[in-house]
Every structure is written in structure tokens, then in C-alpha cells.
Amino acid sequence: MKKLINPLLITISLITIASGIAQIIAPAFVLSKISLTNSTLDGQLFATIGMFMAIFGTLLLHALYSPFPNRAAVLWCAVQKFGACVAVIYGVHRELFNFLALAVAIFDFFSGILIAYHYLSSKRA
């Protein structure tokens, strides 16, 4: 598992960065796929969330490639993934997102597990 974890985390980072940038550039398009509402305000807020996704994806990628261990960054990236999972599920529950959005929640949940595993299995500096 340890040999597989870094490539998986790099892939998660890149997907998070790419999807965050997509939300920044084309929030209305992304919302049209997963949301039941789509106003100008929704698009602005979704683009803002996309910015934070891109930042956290980049933070995780930086932590993975850094010659210096950064366990705190890894921990907070796991927290972000779990928080995103809960937020999306809550949005589906409130009928703001459609059931396709649950795929995003599942991706974030399993990403959070892998990132947390990496955090817990890494040695303290």
C-alpha cells in the first residue's frame, strides 16, 4: 500500500487542482452538471470554492514533493476533503445538488481516508 499511496495522492492532488480551476473558469458549466439551482450568486460562490480547492490540491502536491516533511499541510488537506464530503452530502440533502454530486462526495471521502492514512503513517519530523 505504501508504494501505491504517493501516486494516488499525486493523482488526487491533480484532480483537485483541475476541478478547482474548472470551477473558477466555468462555474455555471460545472453547476449545470451537479446542481439543481444555478444563479449568478451560485456561480460566484462555486468559483470561490474552486479557488480553495485549487489551493488545497496544490498544498498537498507541494507537501508530497517537498524535501521537508510537512505533516500539518497533509493533515489539513485531509480535513478539507472530509469537510467537502460533508458539505456536498448536506447540499444533496437540502436538494441544492443532484445525486451526481454524491460521486464528488465519495471521491472526497476516499481521498480524505488516503490522505489521513498518509498522515498517520508518516514519521514525525
PDB file of C-alpha atoms in Angstrom, residues 7-82:
ATOM      1  CA  PRO A   7       0.987   8.099  -6.835  1.00  0.00           C
ATOM      2  CA  LEU A   8      -2.629   8.018  -5.621  1.00  0.00           C
ATOM      3  CA  LEU A   9      -2.159  11.184  -3.592  1.00  0.00           C
ATOM      4  CA  ILE A  10      -0.466  12.921  -6.523  1.00  0.00           C
ATOM      5  CA  THR A  11      -3.426  11.941  -8.712  1.00  0.00           C
ATOM      6  CA  ILE A  12      -5.871  13.218  -6.076  1.00  0.00           C
ATOM      7  CA  SER A  13      -3.923  16.491  -5.908  1.00  0.00           C
ATOM      8  CA  LEU A  14      -4.015  16.937  -9.677  1.00  0.00           C
ATOM      9  CA  ILE A  15      -7.735  16.113  -9.880  1.00  0.00           C
ATOM     10  CA  THR A  16      -8.440  18.559  -7.043  1.00  0.00           C
ATOM     11  CA  ILE A  17      -6.415  21.295  -8.747  1.00  0.00           C
ATOM     12  CA  ALA A  18      -8.031  20.657 -12.141  1.00  0.00           C
ATOM     13  CA  SER A  19     -11.575  20.547 -10.791  1.00  0.00           C
ATOM     14  CA  GLY A  20     -10.940  23.676  -8.708  1.00  0.00           C
ATOM     15  CA  ILE A  21      -9.665  25.532 -11.772  1.00  0.00           C
ATOM     16  CA  ALA A  22     -12.674  24.300 -13.767  1.00  0.00           C
ATOM     17  CA  GLN A  23     -14.965  25.706 -11.070  1.00  0.00           C
ATOM     18  CA  ILE A  24     -13.107  29.036 -11.219  1.00  0.00           C
ATOM     19  CA  ILE A  25     -13.180  29.299 -15.016  1.00  0.00           C
ATOM     20  CA  ALA A  26     -16.613  27.811 -15.759  1.00  0.00           C
ATOM     21  CA  PRO A  27     -18.695  27.627 -12.579  1.00  0.00           C
ATOM     22  CA  ALA A  28     -22.005  27.702 -14.467  1.00  0.00           C
ATOM     23  CA  PHE A  29     -20.977  24.717 -16.597  1.00  0.00           C
ATOM     24  CA  VAL A  30     -19.909  22.652 -13.579  1.00  0.00           C
ATOM     25  CA  LEU A  31     -23.020  23.658 -11.640  1.00  0.00           C
ATOM     26  CA  SER A  32     -25.207  22.625 -14.580  1.00  0.00           C
ATOM     27  CA  LYS A  33     -23.954  19.065 -14.092  1.00  0.00           C
ATOM     28  CA  ILE A  34     -24.416  18.700 -10.326  1.00  0.00           C
ATOM     29  CA  SER A  35     -26.699  21.472  -9.092  1.00  0.00           C
ATOM     30  CA  LEU A  36     -30.444  21.855  -9.016  1.00  0.00           C
ATOM     31  CA  THR A  37     -30.049  25.661  -8.899  1.00  0.00           C
ATOM     32  CA  ASN A  38     -27.767  27.904 -10.913  1.00  0.00           C
ATOM     33  CA  SER A  39     -27.868  31.649 -10.240  1.00  0.00           C
ATOM     34  CA  THR A  40     -25.157  34.256 -10.644  1.00  0.00           C
ATOM     35  CA  LEU A  41     -24.561  34.138  -6.897  1.00  0.00           C
ATOM     36  CA  ASP A  42     -24.306  30.324  -7.017  1.00  0.00           C
ATOM     37  CA  GLY A  43     -21.681  30.644  -9.741  1.00  0.00           C
ATOM     38  CA  GLN A  44     -19.667  33.199  -7.785  1.00  0.00           C
ATOM     39  CA  LEU A  45     -19.712  31.126  -4.620  1.00  0.00           C
ATOM     40  CA  PHE A  46     -18.847  27.976  -6.572  1.00  0.00           C
ATOM     41  CA  ALA A  47     -15.893  29.757  -8.212  1.00  0.00           C
ATOM     42  CA  THR A  48     -14.694  30.848  -4.765  1.00  0.00           C
ATOM     43  CA  ILE A  49     -14.907  27.257  -3.526  1.00  0.00           C
ATOM     44  CA  GLY A  50     -12.981  26.230  -6.648  1.00  0.00           C
ATOM     45  CA  MET A  51     -10.186  28.626  -5.706  1.00  0.00           C
ATOM     46  CA  PHE A  52      -9.841  26.951  -2.310  1.00  0.00           C
ATOM     47  CA  MET A  53      -9.926  23.512  -3.917  1.00  0.00           C
ATOM     48  CA  ALA A  54      -7.093  24.513  -6.240  1.00  0.00           C
ATOM     49  CA  ILE A  55      -5.119  25.895  -3.289  1.00  0.00           C
ATOM     50  CA  PHE A  56      -5.571  22.750  -1.159  1.00  0.00           C
ATOM     51  CA  GLY A  57      -4.735  20.475  -4.116  1.00  0.00           C
ATOM     52  CA  THR A  58      -1.567  22.489  -4.706  1.00  0.00           C
ATOM     53  CA  LEU A  59      -0.740  22.429  -0.981  1.00  0.00           C
ATOM     54  CA  LEU A  60      -0.969  18.635  -0.927  1.00  0.00           C
ATOM     55  CA  LEU A  61       1.146  18.340  -4.063  1.00  0.00           C
ATOM     56  CA  HIS A  62       3.731  20.702  -2.555  1.00  0.00           C
ATOM     57  CA  ALA A  63       3.794  18.701   0.699  1.00  0.00           C
ATOM     58  CA  LEU A  64       4.301  15.449  -1.236  1.00  0.00           C
ATOM     59  CA  TYR A  65       7.194  16.797  -3.308  1.00  0.00           C
ATOM     60  CA  SER A  66       8.847  18.864  -0.591  1.00  0.00           C
ATOM     61  CA  PRO A  67      12.204  17.611   0.695  1.00  0.00           C
ATOM     62  CA  PHE A  68      10.994  18.641   4.156  1.00  0.00           C
ATOM     63  CA  PRO A  69       8.077  16.732   5.718  1.00  0.00           C
ATOM     64  CA  ASN A  70       5.012  18.904   6.201  1.00  0.00           C
ATOM     65  CA  ARG A  71       2.627  16.789   8.229  1.00  0.00           C
ATOM     66  CA  ALA A  72       0.465  19.784   9.164  1.00  0.00           C
ATOM     67  CA  ALA A  73      -0.268  20.512   5.497  1.00  0.00           C
ATOM     68  CA  VAL A  74      -1.155  16.869   4.896  1.00  0.00           C
ATOM     69  CA  LEU A  75      -3.435  16.816   7.951  1.00  0.00           C
ATOM     70  CA  TRP A  76      -5.325  19.937   6.846  1.00  0.00           C
ATOM     71  CA  CYS A  77      -5.710  18.595   3.313  1.00  0.00           C
ATOM     72  CA  ALA A  78      -7.383  15.502   4.799  1.00  0.00           C
ATOM     73  CA  VAL A  79      -9.648  17.733   6.894  1.00  0.00           C
ATOM     74  CA  GLN A  80     -10.557  19.725   3.769  1.00  0.00           C
ATOM     75  CA  LYS A  81     -11.540  16.542   1.926  1.00  0.00           C
ATOM     76  CA  PHE A  82     -13.721  15.295   4.787  1.00  0.00           C
TER      77      PHE A  82
END
